[in-house]
PDB file of C-alpha atoms in Angstrom:
ATOM      1  CA  MET A   1      22.383-218.617  13.022  1.00 64.00           C
ATOM      2  CA  LYS A   2      22.712-221.226  10.141  1.00 82.00           C
ATOM      3  CA  THR A   3      23.253-219.799   6.682  1.00 91.00           C
ATOM      4  CA  GLU A   4      22.006-221.335   3.562  1.00 96.00           C
ATOM      5  CA  ILE A   5      24.010-220.502   0.303  1.00 97.00           C
ATOM      6  CA  TYR A   6      22.674-220.794  -3.272  1.00 98.00           C
ATOM      7  CA  ASP A   7      24.865-220.455  -6.317  1.00 98.00           C
ATOM      8  CA  LEU A   8      22.926-218.543  -9.038  1.00 98.00           C
ATOM      9  CA  GLU A   9      23.645-217.646 -12.769  1.00 98.00           C
ATOM     10  CA  PHE A  10      21.804-215.294 -14.930  1.00 98.00           C
ATOM     11  CA  ILE A  11      20.575-216.737 -18.200  1.00 97.00           C
ATOM     12  CA  THR A  12      18.841-213.556 -19.457  1.00 97.00           C
ATOM     13  CA  PRO A  13      19.901-209.857 -19.044  1.00 97.00           C
ATOM     14  CA  CYS A  14      18.948-208.314 -15.859  1.00 97.00           C
ATOM     15  CA  PHE A  15      17.769-204.804 -15.619  1.00 96.00           C
ATOM     16  CA  CYS A  16      17.809-204.275 -11.763  1.00 96.00           C
ATOM     17  CA  ALA A  17      19.162-201.073 -10.421  1.00 92.00           C
ATOM     18  CA  GLY A  18      19.029-198.820  -7.476  1.00 90.00           C
ATOM     19  CA  ALA A  19      19.038-194.893  -7.364  1.00 90.00           C
ATOM     20  CA  ASN A  20      21.345-194.851 -10.452  1.00 92.00           C
ATOM     21  CA  GLN A  21      19.352-196.663 -13.093  1.00 91.00           C
ATOM     22  CA  ALA A  22      22.196-196.444 -15.499  1.00 92.00           C
ATOM     23  CA  VAL A  23      24.276-199.058 -13.467  1.00 94.00           C
ATOM     24  CA  ALA A  24      22.702-202.272 -12.992  1.00 94.00           C
ATOM     25  CA  GLU A  25      23.335-204.234  -9.674  1.00 96.00           C
ATOM     26  CA  ILE A  26      22.090-207.307  -7.946  1.00 97.00           C
ATOM     27  CA  ARG A  27      19.983-205.818  -5.048  1.00 96.00           C
ATOM     28  CA  VAL A  28      18.771-207.660  -1.913  1.00 97.00           C
ATOM     29  CA  PRO A  29      15.434-205.591  -1.725  1.00 96.00           C
ATOM     30  CA  SER A  30      14.507-206.844  -5.249  1.00 97.00           C
ATOM     31  CA  ILE A  31      14.909-210.431  -4.016  1.00 98.00           C
ATOM     32  CA  ARG A  32      13.229-209.982  -0.990  1.00 96.00           C
ATOM     33  CA  GLY A  33      10.322-208.347  -2.942  1.00 96.00           C
ATOM     34  CA  GLU A  34      10.161-211.531  -5.201  1.00 97.00           C
ATOM     35  CA  LEU A  35      10.019-213.825  -2.207  1.00 97.00           C
ATOM     36  CA  ARG A  36       7.114-211.811  -0.850  1.00 97.00           C
ATOM     37  CA  TRP A  37       5.311-212.282  -4.205  1.00 97.00           C
ATOM     38  CA  TRP A  38       5.857-215.982  -4.171  1.00 98.00           C
ATOM     39  CA  PHE A  39       4.785-216.130  -0.593  1.00 97.00           C
ATOM     40  CA  ARG A  40       1.442-214.316  -1.494  1.00 96.00           C
ATOM     41  CA  ALA A  41       0.941-216.375  -4.629  1.00 97.00           C
ATOM     42  CA  LEU A  42       1.301-219.705  -2.598  1.00 97.00           C
ATOM     43  CA  GLY A  43      -1.388-218.649  -0.205  1.00 95.00           C
ATOM     44  CA  GLY A  44       0.421-216.718   2.635  1.00 94.00           C
ATOM     45  CA  ASN A  45      -1.617-213.960   4.304  1.00 92.00           C
ATOM     46  CA  ARG A  46      -0.598-210.383   5.039  1.00 91.00           C
ATOM     47  CA  ARG A  47      -0.125-211.013   8.704  1.00 91.00           C
ATOM     48  CA  ASP A  48       2.331-213.823   8.199  1.00 93.00           C
ATOM     49  CA  GLU A  49       4.012-212.090   5.383  1.00 94.00           C
ATOM     50  CA  ALA A  50       4.763-209.282   7.807  1.00 92.00           C
ATOM     51  CA  ARG A  51       5.914-211.698  10.399  1.00 90.00           C
ATOM     52  CA  LEU A  52       8.521-213.236   7.946  1.00 93.00           C
ATOM     53  CA  PHE A  53       9.794-210.253   6.115  1.00 93.00           C
ATOM     54  CA  GLY A  54       9.205-207.348   8.358  1.00 89.00           C
ATOM     55  CA  SER A  55       6.707-204.574   8.644  1.00 82.00           C
ATOM     56  CA  ALA A  56       7.270-200.820   9.109  1.00 73.00           C
ATOM     57  CA  ALA A  57       3.707-200.052  10.352  1.00 62.00           C
ATOM     58  CA  HIS A  58       4.087-197.854  13.534  1.00 53.00           C
ATOM     59  CA  ASP A  59       1.588-200.088  15.574  1.00 53.00           C
ATOM     60  CA  THR A  60       2.825-203.482  14.478  1.00 60.00           C
ATOM     61  CA  GLY A  61       6.452-202.965  13.263  1.00 68.00           C
ATOM     62  CA  VAL A  62       8.720-205.917  13.501  1.00 82.00           C
ATOM     63  CA  SER A  63      12.034-206.898  11.986  1.00 88.00           C
ATOM     64  CA  SER A  64      12.265-209.513   9.328  1.00 91.00           C
ATOM     65  CA  CYS A  65      12.944-213.117  10.276  1.00 93.00           C
ATOM     66  CA  ILE A  66      15.236-213.546   7.291  1.00 95.00           C
ATOM     67  CA  ARG A  67      18.538-212.092   6.501  1.00 96.00           C
ATOM     68  CA  LEU A  68      19.785-212.075   2.920  1.00 97.00           C
ATOM     69  CA  VAL A  69      23.234-211.271   1.678  1.00 97.00           C
ATOM     70  CA  ILE A  70      24.786-211.255  -1.844  1.00 98.00           C
ATOM     71  CA  SER A  71      28.403-212.087  -2.325  1.00 98.00           C
ATOM     72  CA  ASP A  72      30.987-213.355  -4.955  1.00 98.00           C
ATOM     73  CA  ILE A  73      29.615-211.721  -7.950  1.00 97.00           C
ATOM     74  CA  VAL A  74      31.439-212.591 -11.167  1.00 97.00           C
ATOM     75  CA  LYS A  75      30.855-211.130 -14.324  1.00 94.00           C
ATOM     76  CA  PRO A  76      31.896-211.983 -17.991  1.00 93.00           C
ATOM     77  CA  ALA A  77      34.733-210.358 -19.431  1.00 87.00           C
ATOM     78  CA  GLU A  78      32.807-208.895 -22.410  1.00 85.00           C
ATOM     79  CA  ALA A  79      30.715-205.755 -21.997  1.00 79.00           C
ATOM     80  CA  TRP A  80      26.978-205.606 -22.700  1.00 79.00           C
ATOM     81  CA  THR A  81      25.997-205.262 -26.301  1.00 85.00           C
ATOM     82  CA  LEU A  82      22.664-203.730 -26.837  1.00 87.00           C
ATOM     83  CA  PRO A  83      20.318-205.976 -28.882  1.00 89.00           C
ATOM     84  CA  LYS A  84      19.322-204.722 -32.330  1.00 86.00           C
ATOM     85  CA  PHE A  85      15.737-205.103 -33.119  1.00 83.00           C
ATOM     86  CA  SER A  86      13.078-203.555 -35.236  1.00 86.00           C
ATOM     87  CA  PRO A  87       9.739-202.284 -33.945  1.00 85.00           C
ATOM     88  CA  ASN A  88       8.009-205.041 -35.876  1.00 86.00           C
ATOM     89  CA  ALA A  89      10.011-207.948 -34.494  1.00 91.00           C
ATOM     90  CA  PRO A  90       8.303-210.070 -31.923  1.00 92.00           C
ATOM     91  CA  GLU A  91      11.242-209.485 -29.331  1.00 94.00           C
ATOM     92  CA  SER A  92      10.561-205.816 -29.422  1.00 93.00           C
ATOM     93  CA  TYR A  93       7.690-206.300 -27.182  1.00 89.00           C
ATOM     94  CA  VAL A  94      10.135-207.410 -24.408  1.00 94.00           C
ATOM     95  CA  TRP A  95      12.938-205.089 -25.192  1.00 94.00           C
ATOM     96  CA  HIS A  96      10.887-201.952 -25.799  1.00 91.00           C
ATOM     97  CA  TYR A  97      10.078-201.175 -22.078  1.00 90.00           C
ATOM     98  CA  THR A  98      13.804-201.623 -20.974  1.00 92.00           C
ATOM     99  CA  ARG A  99      14.817-199.254 -23.651  1.00 92.00           C
ATOM    100  CA  VAL A 100      12.452-196.312 -22.925  1.00 92.00           C
ATOM    101  CA  SER A 101      12.284-196.910 -19.173  1.00 91.00           C
ATOM    102  CA  GLY A 102      13.063-193.843 -17.197  1.00 90.00           C
ATOM    103  CA  THR A 103      12.376-191.310 -20.114  1.00 88.00           C
ATOM    104  CA  THR A 104       9.499-189.578 -21.622  1.00 82.00           C
ATOM    105  CA  GLY A 105      11.182-188.198 -24.612  1.00 83.00           C
ATOM    106  CA  LYS A 106       9.591-189.352 -27.967  1.00 83.00           C
ATOM    107  CA  GLY A 107      12.167-191.833 -29.644  1.00 79.00           C
ATOM    108  CA  ALA A 108      14.644-191.457 -26.799  1.00 88.00           C
ATOM    109  CA  ALA A 109      16.354-194.113 -25.015  1.00 91.00           C
ATOM    110  CA  GLY A 110      16.228-194.290 -21.021  1.00 92.00           C
ATOM    111  CA  PRO A 111      19.229-194.559 -18.755  1.00 93.00           C
ATOM    112  CA  ARG A 112      19.203-198.318 -18.614  1.00 93.00           C
ATOM    113  CA  TRP A 113      19.702-198.803 -22.276  1.00 93.00           C
ATOM    114  CA  GLN A 114      23.525-198.511 -22.408  1.00 90.00           C
ATOM    115  CA  SER A 115      26.545-200.913 -21.643  1.00 87.00           C
ATOM    116  CA  GLN A 116      26.350-200.626 -17.967  1.00 91.00           C
ATOM    117  CA  GLY A 117      22.566-200.813 -17.658  1.00 93.00           C
ATOM    118  CA  ALA A 118      22.205-204.618 -17.595  1.00 94.00           C
ATOM    119  CA  ILE A 119      23.643-207.553 -15.832  1.00 95.00           C
ATOM    120  CA  LEU A 120      24.943-209.975 -18.404  1.00 95.00           C
ATOM    121  CA  PRO A 121      23.710-213.637 -18.923  1.00 96.00           C
ATOM    122  CA  GLY A 122      26.620-215.722 -17.398  1.00 96.00           C
ATOM    123  CA  THR A 123      27.151-213.369 -14.299  1.00 97.00           C
ATOM    124  CA  THR A 124      27.150-215.626 -11.344  1.00 98.00           C
ATOM    125  CA  PHE A 125      26.674-214.844  -7.513  1.00 98.00           C
ATOM    126  CA  LYS A 126      25.985-216.307  -4.198  1.00 98.00           C
ATOM    127  CA  LEU A 127      22.691-215.767  -2.173  1.00 98.00           C
ATOM    128  CA  HIS A 128      23.042-216.183   1.553  1.00 98.00           C
ATOM    129  CA  LEU A 129      19.894-216.772   3.544  1.00 97.00           C
ATOM    130  CA  ALA A 130      19.860-216.951   7.372  1.00 96.00           C
ATOM    131  CA  TRP A 131      17.137-216.961   9.918  1.00 94.00           C
ATOM    132  CA  ARG A 132      17.282-214.423  12.769  1.00 92.00           C
ATOM    133  CA  ARG A 133      14.712-216.396  14.742  1.00 91.00           C
ATOM    134  CA  PRO A 134      12.700-219.432  14.259  1.00 91.00           C
ATOM    135  CA  VAL A 135       8.906-219.649  13.160  1.00 91.00           C
ATOM    136  CA  GLU A 136       6.445-222.168  13.533  1.00 93.00           C
ATOM    137  CA  LYS A 137       6.332-225.225  11.118  1.00 93.00           C
ATOM    138  CA  THR A 138       3.507-224.121   9.023  1.00 93.00           C
ATOM    139  CA  LEU A 139       4.851-220.794   8.302  1.00 94.00           C
ATOM    140  CA  GLN A 140       8.299-222.353   7.584  1.00 94.00           C
ATOM    141  CA  SER A 141       6.621-224.833   5.060  1.00 95.00           C
ATOM    142  CA  THR A 142       5.065-221.919   3.158  1.00 95.00           C
ATOM    143  CA  PHE A 143       8.242-219.926   2.910  1.00 96.00           C
ATOM    144  CA  ASP A 144      10.252-223.058   1.959  1.00 96.00           C
ATOM    145  CA  ALA A 145       7.728-223.608  -0.936  1.00 96.00           C
ATOM    146  CA  ALA A 146       8.040-219.939  -1.908  1.00 97.00           C
ATOM    147  CA  LEU A 147      11.968-220.092  -1.815  1.00 97.00           C
ATOM    148  CA  SER A 148      12.004-223.213  -4.014  1.00 96.00           C
ATOM    149  CA  ALA A 149       9.556-221.620  -6.462  1.00 97.00           C
ATOM    150  CA  PHE A 150      11.744-218.523  -6.588  1.00 98.00           C
ATOM    151  CA  LEU A 151      14.958-220.418  -7.054  1.00 97.00           C
ATOM    152  CA  ALA A 152      13.444-222.537  -9.843  1.00 97.00           C
ATOM    153  CA  LEU A 153      11.047-220.001 -11.586  1.00 97.00           C
ATOM    154  CA  GLY A 154      11.788-216.560 -10.199  1.00 96.00           C
ATOM    155  CA  ALA A 155      13.703-213.509 -11.672  1.00 98.00           C
ATOM    156  CA  ILE A 156      14.597-210.101 -10.503  1.00 98.00           C
ATOM    157  CA  GLY A 157      14.564-206.474 -12.095  1.00 96.00           C
ATOM    158  CA  LEU A 158      12.663-204.941 -14.884  1.00 95.00           C
ATOM    159  CA  ARG A 159      10.402-207.209 -17.209  1.00 96.00           C
ATOM    160  CA  THR A 160      10.681-210.161 -15.014  1.00 97.00           C
ATOM    161  CA  THR A 161       7.301-211.273 -16.113  1.00 97.00           C
ATOM    162  CA  ARG A 162       8.522-211.267 -19.822  1.00 97.00           C
ATOM    163  CA  GLY A 163      11.498-213.486 -19.254  1.00 98.00           C
ATOM    164  CA  LEU A 164      14.301-210.940 -18.324  1.00 98.00           C
ATOM    165  CA  GLY A 165      16.360-211.223 -15.139  1.00 98.00           C
ATOM    166  CA  ALA A 166      16.092-215.099 -15.014  1.00 98.00           C
ATOM    167  CA  PHE A 167      18.672-217.240 -13.402  1.00 98.00           C
ATOM    168  CA  HIS A 168      19.557-220.772 -12.894  1.00 97.00           C
ATOM    169  CA  CYS A 169      20.255-222.216  -9.432  1.00 97.00           C
ATOM    170  CA  LYS A 170      22.655-225.056  -8.950  1.00 94.00           C
ATOM    171  CA  GLN A 171      20.814-226.032  -5.750  1.00 92.00           C
ATOM    172  CA  ILE A 172      17.438-226.051  -7.251  1.00 83.00           C
ATOM    173  CA  PRO A 173      15.204-229.069  -6.300  1.00 74.00           C
ATOM    174  CA  ASP A 174      13.831-231.118  -9.097  1.00 89.00           C
ATOM    175  CA  LEU A 175      11.908-228.660 -11.420  1.00 94.00           C
ATOM    176  CA  ASN A 176       9.113-231.149 -11.835  1.00 94.00           C
ATOM    177  CA  ALA A 177       8.581-231.434  -8.176  1.00 95.00           C
ATOM    178  CA  VAL A 178       8.410-227.574  -7.995  1.00 96.00           C
ATOM    179  CA  ILE A 179       5.746-227.483 -10.806  1.00 97.00           C
ATOM    180  CA  SER A 180       3.827-230.248  -9.140  1.00 96.00           C
ATOM    181  CA  THR A 181       3.673-228.136  -5.884  1.00 96.00           C
ATOM    182  CA  LEU A 182       2.639-225.153  -7.772  1.00 97.00           C
ATOM    183  CA  GLU A 183      -0.085-226.946  -9.578  1.00 97.00           C
ATOM    184  CA  LYS A 184      -1.485-228.207  -6.289  1.00 97.00           C
ATOM    185  CA  LYS A 185      -1.584-224.513  -5.211  1.00 97.00           C
ATOM    186  CA  SER A 186      -3.821-223.659  -8.277  1.00 97.00           C
ATOM    187  CA  PHE A 187      -1.111-222.397 -10.574  1.00 98.00           C
ATOM    188  CA  VAL A 188      -1.523-222.997 -14.198  1.00 98.00           C
ATOM    189  CA  ILE A 189       1.706-224.210 -16.098  1.00 98.00           C
ATOM    190  CA  LYS A 190       2.277-224.576 -19.742  1.00 98.00           C
ATOM    191  CA  ARG A 191       5.550-225.754 -21.228  1.00 97.00           C
ATOM    192  CA  ARG A 192       6.989-224.983 -24.777  1.00 98.00           C
ATOM    193  CA  THR A 193       6.780-228.091 -26.824  1.00 97.00           C
ATOM    194  CA  ALA A 194       7.905-229.014 -30.429  1.00 97.00           C
ATOM    195  CA  PRO A 195      10.485-227.462 -30.015  1.00 97.00           C
ATOM    196  CA  THR A 196      11.322-227.919 -26.430  1.00 96.00           C
ATOM    197  CA  ASN A 197      14.444-225.970 -26.423  1.00 96.00           C
ATOM    198  CA  PHE A 198      16.579-223.423 -28.286  1.00 98.00           C
ATOM    199  CA  ASP A 199      20.428-222.775 -28.827  1.00 97.00           C
ATOM    200  CA  ASN A 200      20.598-219.642 -26.795  1.00 96.00           C
ATOM    201  CA  TYR A 201      18.426-217.147 -24.913  1.00 96.00           C
ATOM    202  CA  GLU A 202      18.062-214.885 -27.849  1.00 96.00           C
ATOM    203  CA  SER A 203      16.277-217.456 -29.990  1.00 97.00           C
ATOM    204  CA  ALA A 204      14.230-218.489 -27.069  1.00 98.00           C
ATOM    205  CA  LEU A 205      13.261-215.105 -26.133  1.00 97.00           C
ATOM    206  CA  LYS A 206      12.115-214.272 -29.769  1.00 97.00           C
ATOM    207  CA  ASP A 207       9.873-217.444 -29.625  1.00 98.00           C
ATOM    208  CA  TRP A 208       8.177-216.768 -26.216  1.00 98.00           C
ATOM    209  CA  ALA A 209       7.730-213.064 -27.287  1.00 97.00           C
ATOM    210  CA  ALA A 210       5.897-214.131 -30.515  1.00 97.00           C
ATOM    211  CA  TRP A 211       3.363-216.208 -28.446  1.00 97.00           C
ATOM    212  CA  LEU A 212       3.066-213.372 -26.073  1.00 96.00           C
ATOM    213  CA  ARG A 213       2.592-210.585 -28.581  1.00 95.00           C
ATOM    214  CA  TYR A 214       0.742-212.396 -31.391  1.00 95.00           C
ATOM    215  CA  GLN A 215      -1.485-214.613 -29.279  1.00 95.00           C
ATOM    216  CA  LEU A 216      -2.040-213.646 -25.664  1.00 95.00           C
ATOM    217  CA  ARG A 217      -1.756-209.874 -26.396  1.00 93.00           C
ATOM    218  CA  ARG A 218      -4.090-210.151 -29.227  1.00 91.00           C
ATOM    219  CA  ASP A 219      -6.773-211.516 -27.037  1.00 91.00           C
ATOM    220  CA  CYS A 220      -6.167-209.273 -24.053  1.00 91.00           C
ATOM    221  CA  LYS A 221      -5.240-205.679 -25.228  1.00 87.00           C
ATOM    222  CA  ALA A 222      -2.865-203.813 -22.887  1.00 84.00           C
ATOM    223  CA  ALA A 223      -5.288-201.078 -22.554  1.00 84.00           C
ATOM    224  CA  LYS A 224      -7.876-203.036 -20.617  1.00 89.00           C
ATOM    225  CA  PRO A 225      -7.155-204.831 -17.120  1.00 92.00           C
ATOM    226  CA  SER A 226      -6.452-208.580 -17.570  1.00 94.00           C
ATOM    227  CA  PRO A 227      -4.290-211.175 -15.936  1.00 95.00           C
ATOM    228  CA  LEU A 228      -1.545-210.088 -18.434  1.00 95.00           C
ATOM    229  CA  GLY A 229      -1.423-206.779 -16.499  1.00 92.00           C
ATOM    230  CA  SER A 230      -2.304-203.179 -17.209  1.00 88.00           C
ATOM    231  CA  SER A 231      -1.171-199.558 -17.000  1.00 82.00           C
ATOM    232  CA  THR A 232      -4.634-198.214 -15.751  1.00 83.00           C
ATOM    233  CA  PRO A 233      -5.028-199.414 -13.110  1.00 85.00           C
ATOM    234  CA  ARG A 234      -1.315-200.268 -12.569  1.00 88.00           C
ATOM    235  CA  GLN A 235      -1.248-203.984 -12.270  1.00 91.00           C
ATOM    236  CA  THR A 236       1.630-206.307 -12.876  1.00 92.00           C
ATOM    237  CA  SER A 237       0.847-209.600 -14.910  1.00 96.00           C
ATOM    238  CA  ALA A 238      -0.078-212.782 -13.044  1.00 97.00           C
ATOM    239  CA  ILE A 239       1.234-214.567 -16.111  1.00 97.00           C
ATOM    240  CA  ARG A 240       4.980-215.062 -16.370  1.00 98.00           C
ATOM    241  CA  PHE A 241       7.196-216.218 -18.982  1.00 98.00           C
ATOM    242  CA  ARG A 242      10.306-217.948 -17.636  1.00 98.00           C
ATOM    243  CA  PRO A 243      13.267-219.403 -19.593  1.00 98.00           C
ATOM    244  CA  ILE A 244      14.908-222.536 -18.105  1.00 97.00           C
ATOM    245  CA  LYS A 245      18.527-223.640 -18.584  1.00 96.00           C
ATOM    246  CA  THR A 246      18.607-227.363 -19.439  1.00 94.00           C
ATOM    247  CA  SER A 247      21.165-229.797 -18.347  1.00 90.00           C
ATOM    248  CA  ASN A 248      23.068-229.635 -21.792  1.00 92.00           C
ATOM    249  CA  GLY A 249      23.252-225.908 -21.680  1.00 92.00           C
ATOM    250  CA  ARG A 250      20.442-225.226 -24.062  1.00 97.00           C
ATOM    251  CA  ILE A 251      17.399-222.796 -23.219  1.00 98.00           C
ATOM    252  CA  SER A 252      13.618-223.970 -22.890  1.00 98.00           C
ATOM    253  CA  TRP A 253      10.806-221.832 -21.520  1.00 98.00           C
ATOM    254  CA  LEU A 254       7.544-222.152 -19.759  1.00 98.00           C
ATOM    255  CA  ALA A 255       4.730-219.873 -18.817  1.00 98.00           C
ATOM    256  CA  TYR A 256       2.828-219.883 -15.714  1.00 98.00           C
ATOM    257  CA  GLU A 257      -0.301-218.035 -14.118  1.00 98.00           C
ATOM    258  CA  ALA A 258      -0.616-217.472 -10.563  1.00 98.00           C
ATOM    259  CA  PRO A 259      -4.092-217.627  -8.774  1.00 96.00           C
ATOM    260  CA  ALA A 260      -5.802-214.424  -9.610  1.00 95.00           C
ATOM    261  CA  ASP A 261      -7.271-213.966  -6.114  1.00 95.00           C
ATOM    262  CA  ARG A 262      -3.792-213.840  -4.543  1.00 95.00           C
ATOM    263  CA  VAL A 263      -1.937-211.518  -6.797  1.00 95.00           C
ATOM    264  CA  LEU A 264      -4.504-209.574  -8.756  1.00 94.00           C
ATOM    265  CA  GLY A 265      -6.883-206.745  -8.090  1.00 92.00           C
ATOM    266  CA  GLU A 266     -10.546-207.405  -8.783  1.00 92.00           C
ATOM    267  CA  LYS A 267     -10.544-205.370 -12.061  1.00 91.00           C
ATOM    268  CA  SER A 268      -7.937-207.579 -13.633  1.00 93.00           C
ATOM    269  CA  ARG A 269      -9.424-210.898 -12.793  1.00 92.00           C
ATOM    270  CA  GLN A 270     -11.438-212.923 -15.340  1.00 89.00           C
ATOM    271  CA  PRO A 271     -13.713-215.956 -15.157  1.00 88.00           C
ATOM    272  CA  GLY A 272     -11.522-219.167 -15.538  1.00 89.00           C
ATOM    273  CA  ARG A 273      -7.633-219.146 -16.219  1.00 93.00           C
ATOM    274  CA  LEU A 274      -6.506-217.149 -19.342  1.00 95.00           C
ATOM    275  CA  LEU A 275      -3.558-219.477 -19.731  1.00 96.00           C
ATOM    276  CA  GLN A 276      -5.577-222.743 -19.961  1.00 96.00           C
ATOM    277  CA  ARG A 277      -6.638-221.388 -23.491  1.00 95.00           C
ATOM    278  CA  TYR A 278      -3.124-221.825 -24.867  1.00 96.00           C
ATOM    279  CA  ASP A 279      -0.922-224.693 -25.961  1.00 96.00           C
ATOM    280  CA  PHE A 280       2.543-223.559 -26.723  1.00 98.00           C
ATOM    281  CA  SER A 281       3.394-226.176 -29.369  1.00 97.00           C
ATOM    282  CA  GLY A 282       4.659-226.006 -32.882  1.00 97.00           C
ATOM    283  CA  GLU A 283       5.523-222.973 -34.980  1.00 96.00           C
ATOM    284  CA  ALA A 284       5.481-219.771 -33.148  1.00 96.00           C
ATOM    285  CA  PRO A 285       2.624-217.306 -34.234  1.00 95.00           C
ATOM    286  CA  GLN A 286       3.424-214.781 -36.885  1.00 91.00           C
ATOM    287  CA  PRO A 287       2.159-211.126 -37.047  1.00 89.00           C
ATOM    288  CA  PRO A 288      -1.051-210.371 -38.700  1.00 82.00           C
ATOM    289  CA  ALA A 289      -0.793-209.204 -42.204  1.00 76.00           C
ATOM    290  CA  ARG A 290      -0.754-205.541 -42.899  1.00 62.00           C
ATOM    291  CA  SER A 291      -1.742-204.594 -39.197  1.00 51.00           C
ATOM    292  CA  ARG A 292      -0.019-201.854 -37.271  1.00 50.00           C
ATOM    293  CA  GLN A 293       1.636-203.363 -34.262  1.00 50.00           C
ATOM    294  CA  ARG A 294       1.190-201.833 -30.782  1.00 50.00           C
ATOM    295  CA  TYR A 295       3.328-202.136 -27.711  1.00 48.00           C
TER     296      TYR A 295
END
């Protein structure tokens, strides 16, 4: 059984946890769930998804073809320092939900919002992938595309659609090649330009949060179903903001929108593609004057 090994490094904090939400950990089920999402987003059907990743259905139950193992986790020496932000800062749109996750108390912080609740940027680990049994070429091809997309543009944990839990993979294929494949599969992808990169993830996060909060969310309110996701009905976003580590160690970012018919319920679909309306170029948007901000 041949094993493929990938070296990954987190570039934004990762809020991924098991039963104890106060202690962050890198979890195989989270990675498996993301690979499933990419497989569906690239056109894989439910039957093939079950054949690849396994199914617990009593009449069609089958084990996964894929075995995933995590090893060699190396964490930075420093402890996690909670970010400071004000409710009116653009980055609060990203951090707020990690802060209150797991609590309903007004003004209270949830169990994740403490020093052990996040995996620090700079943490490295190895992802081992082995095949338990072979699959036909067409299914293998779709999975390979899903794996490449996950390694290039995936993330794990809480708020992955908003740029957290992102990582850099040393074995990633050419990013432009991955983007070309996704565009052929009907993804819409928009890069940040002028500026194209930032000194660190904090500056980049503040920038993409401003576009998200003051442009996209201005046009698609959280209370109504849309490609940006909603709470009623519960629907994750088809649009994801993803930081990218550049060759010189700086941070760039892009946004991509998966095909609605593959990842969204009918109520969240809209005519056309939401991301096509925007051009992430120039100065980041500013908050509206004298308006009450909402998460």
